[in-house]
Amino acid sequence: MTDSTDSPSSLPGHIAQLPVIGEAAQQSYPTATLYIVATPIGNVTDITLRALHLLAIADVVACEDTRKTGALLGRFGLSKPMLAAHQHNEREVAEKLISRLLAGERVALVSDAGTPGVSDPGARIVDAVRAAGLRVLPLPGPSAAVTALSASGLVNDQFYFVGFLPAKAKQRESALAALANVPATLVFYEAPHRILESVEALALAFAPSRQIVFARELTKLFEEIHRCTLAEAVAWVKADANRERGEFVVLVEGASVATDAADVEAERILQILLKECSVKQAANLAAQITGRKKNALYDRALEIKGE
Ligand code: SAM
């Protein structure tokens, strides 16, 4: 086991000499090929050896933002011709890239961070290049969704990648209603200015007993991975202003269909009763209506009231 205070100087010095390090250079990188290159989601050293080598020999790098990719290439001592490929010009760029590929070039496609095509531009370019009968090679690497899943501890073989929820409340509600009974772990991406309202919406849409995992600033200095129930989630976000900053993946435990519908119904009844009655009365009545345990409903009623 390594100590968290290990510094690079304590790494075995022979690593740089390992044959496997040089292997990336020995491999075949066919010309006339579009390479889909995953890049780090925060920690620049998460670049793969193969990605680094391909970027070094690519004829052109298609990227979302030439400034960001220029800076990333700079970290590796590279400078390359770049072509901006964002969600508004993917089709036109695809035509340009196809011409370059037909001329025998190696074209790298990257996004600002992570894996292109995953909540990022790229899919239309890949589609056009494949339709033109040209070769597409993926170079796997970081993606925030899989990184978050790997550290979540949520035990489920299935996951359902949702990505960003709609920004408008009504559309978000409908999207969540459609997901309420999905048994797979749900994977959301969210922007910091919307994290609170999204978590509020999740807490209303799904059973309060379901687990939620916040994976914030993955691989960065202030990385934080927190797991709690949906009933506790809004209070957790509000407890510290920093929890509305940075980049987030939010995971929600999959529905267990039998208990979930009943949980959501009990929550709905409790919320209605709390508008008219005291915590004690609401818990009593909700227990009679739903047949659920009075104590659990009482505790939940206190949470809803913020007491
Ligand atoms: N293509 C990227 C990937 O493979 O993960 C995702 C791009 S998407 C435009 C950006 C979103 O990914 C962010 O809003 C956030 O939800 C998530 N994300 C990216 N980097 C992250 C990080 N370091 N920590 C947590 N979430 C991150």
PDB file of C-alpha atoms and ligand atoms in Angstrom, residues 41-43 64 111 113-121 142-146 148 161 164 188-192 215-220 246-250, ligand 1:
ATOM      1  CA  ILE A  41     -10.788  15.294 -16.887  1.00  0.00           C
ATOM      2  CA  GLY A  42      -8.659  17.312 -14.481  1.00  0.00           C
ATOM      3  CA  ASN A  43      -5.330  15.710 -13.722  1.00  0.00           C
ATOM      4  CA  GLU A  64     -13.868  21.956 -29.241  1.00  0.00           C
ATOM      5  CA  SER A 111     -12.942  17.337 -26.664  1.00  0.00           C
ATOM      6  CA  ALA A 113     -11.959  16.967 -21.376  1.00  0.00           C
ATOM      7  CA  GLY A 114     -12.704  13.265 -21.214  1.00  0.00           C
ATOM      8  CA  THR A 115     -14.025  11.134 -24.032  1.00  0.00           C
ATOM      9  CA  PRO A 116     -15.301  12.822 -27.213  1.00  0.00           C
ATOM     10  CA  GLY A 117     -18.909  12.001 -28.060  1.00  0.00           C
ATOM     11  CA  VAL A 118     -19.883  11.489 -24.394  1.00  0.00           C
ATOM     12  CA  SER A 119     -21.999  14.621 -23.684  1.00  0.00           C
ATOM     13  CA  ASP A 120     -19.512  16.279 -26.037  1.00  0.00           C
ATOM     14  CA  PRO A 121     -19.277  16.855 -29.799  1.00  0.00           C
ATOM     15  CA  PRO A 142     -10.745   9.172 -18.921  1.00  0.00           C
ATOM     16  CA  SER A 143     -14.468   9.786 -18.794  1.00  0.00           C
ATOM     17  CA  ALA A 144     -16.111  11.431 -15.787  1.00  0.00           C
ATOM     18  CA  ALA A 145     -19.082   9.027 -15.761  1.00  0.00           C
ATOM     19  CA  VAL A 146     -17.011   5.850 -15.502  1.00  0.00           C
ATOM     20  CA  ALA A 148     -17.446   8.368 -10.747  1.00  0.00           C
ATOM     21  CA  PHE A 161     -26.114   7.256 -18.694  1.00  0.00           C
ATOM     22  CA  PHE A 164     -27.324  16.580 -18.568  1.00  0.00           C
ATOM     23  CA  PHE A 188     -26.097  12.483 -14.485  1.00  0.00           C
ATOM     24  CA  TYR A 189     -23.741  15.288 -15.462  1.00  0.00           C
ATOM     25  CA  GLU A 190     -24.521  18.659 -13.956  1.00  0.00           C
ATOM     26  CA  ALA A 191     -23.258  22.233 -14.077  1.00  0.00           C
ATOM     27  CA  PRO A 192     -22.468  23.930 -10.745  1.00  0.00           C
ATOM     28  CA  ALA A 215     -18.563  12.985  -7.411  1.00  0.00           C
ATOM     29  CA  ARG A 216     -17.184  16.514  -7.492  1.00  0.00           C
ATOM     30  CA  GLU A 217     -13.951  17.758  -9.084  1.00  0.00           C
ATOM     31  CA  LEU A 218     -12.762  14.241  -9.913  1.00  0.00           C
ATOM     32  CA  THR A 219      -8.978  13.857 -10.199  1.00  0.00           C
ATOM     33  CA  LYS A 220      -8.508  17.512  -9.132  1.00  0.00           C
ATOM     34  CA  GLY A 246     -16.776  22.789  -9.661  1.00  0.00           C
ATOM     35  CA  GLU A 247     -17.774  19.918 -11.893  1.00  0.00           C
ATOM     36  CA  PHE A 248     -20.153  17.151 -10.862  1.00  0.00           C
ATOM     37  CA  VAL A 249     -21.217  13.682 -11.711  1.00  0.00           C
ATOM     38  CA  VAL A 250     -24.298  12.661  -9.754  1.00  0.00           C
TER      39      VAL A 250
HETATM   40  N1  SAM B   1     -16.772  14.024 -22.428  1.00  0.00           N
HETATM   41  C1  SAM B   1     -16.671  14.204 -21.005  1.00  0.00           C
HETATM   42  C2  SAM B   1     -16.496  12.824 -20.344  1.00  0.00           C
HETATM   43  O1  SAM B   1     -16.126  11.883 -21.024  1.00  0.00           O
HETATM   44  O2  SAM B   1     -16.719  12.710 -19.154  1.00  0.00           O
HETATM   45  C3  SAM B   1     -17.859  14.961 -20.444  1.00  0.00           C
HETATM   46  C4  SAM B   1     -18.016  16.326 -21.009  1.00  0.00           C
HETATM   47  S1  SAM B   1     -19.384  17.199 -20.399  1.00  0.00           S
HETATM   48  C5  SAM B   1     -19.458  18.588 -21.477  1.00  0.00           C
HETATM   49  C6  SAM B   1     -18.757  17.965 -18.959  1.00  0.00           C
HETATM   50  C7  SAM B   1     -19.417  17.406 -17.701  1.00  0.00           C
HETATM   51  O3  SAM B   1     -18.733  16.205 -17.316  1.00  0.00           O
HETATM   52  C8  SAM B   1     -19.307  18.331 -16.503  1.00  0.00           C
HETATM   53  O4  SAM B   1     -20.354  19.287 -16.481  1.00  0.00           O
HETATM   54  C9  SAM B   1     -19.430  17.343 -15.353  1.00  0.00           C
HETATM   55  O5  SAM B   1     -20.770  16.980 -15.156  1.00  0.00           O
HETATM   56  C10 SAM B   1     -18.654  16.135 -15.916  1.00  0.00           C
HETATM   57  N2  SAM B   1     -17.233  16.246 -15.543  1.00  0.00           N
HETATM   58  C11 SAM B   1     -16.192  16.505 -16.350  1.00  0.00           C
HETATM   59  N3  SAM B   1     -15.038  16.512 -15.641  1.00  0.00           N
HETATM   60  C12 SAM B   1     -15.372  16.244 -14.371  1.00  0.00           C
HETATM   61  C13 SAM B   1     -14.625  16.121 -13.155  1.00  0.00           C
HETATM   62  N4  SAM B   1     -13.309  16.290 -13.126  1.00  0.00           N
HETATM   63  N5  SAM B   1     -15.309  15.830 -12.019  1.00  0.00           N
HETATM   64  C14 SAM B   1     -16.636  15.658 -12.026  1.00  0.00           C
HETATM   65  N6  SAM B   1     -17.388  15.769 -13.141  1.00  0.00           N
HETATM   66  C15 SAM B   1     -16.773  16.062 -14.294  1.00  0.00           C
END
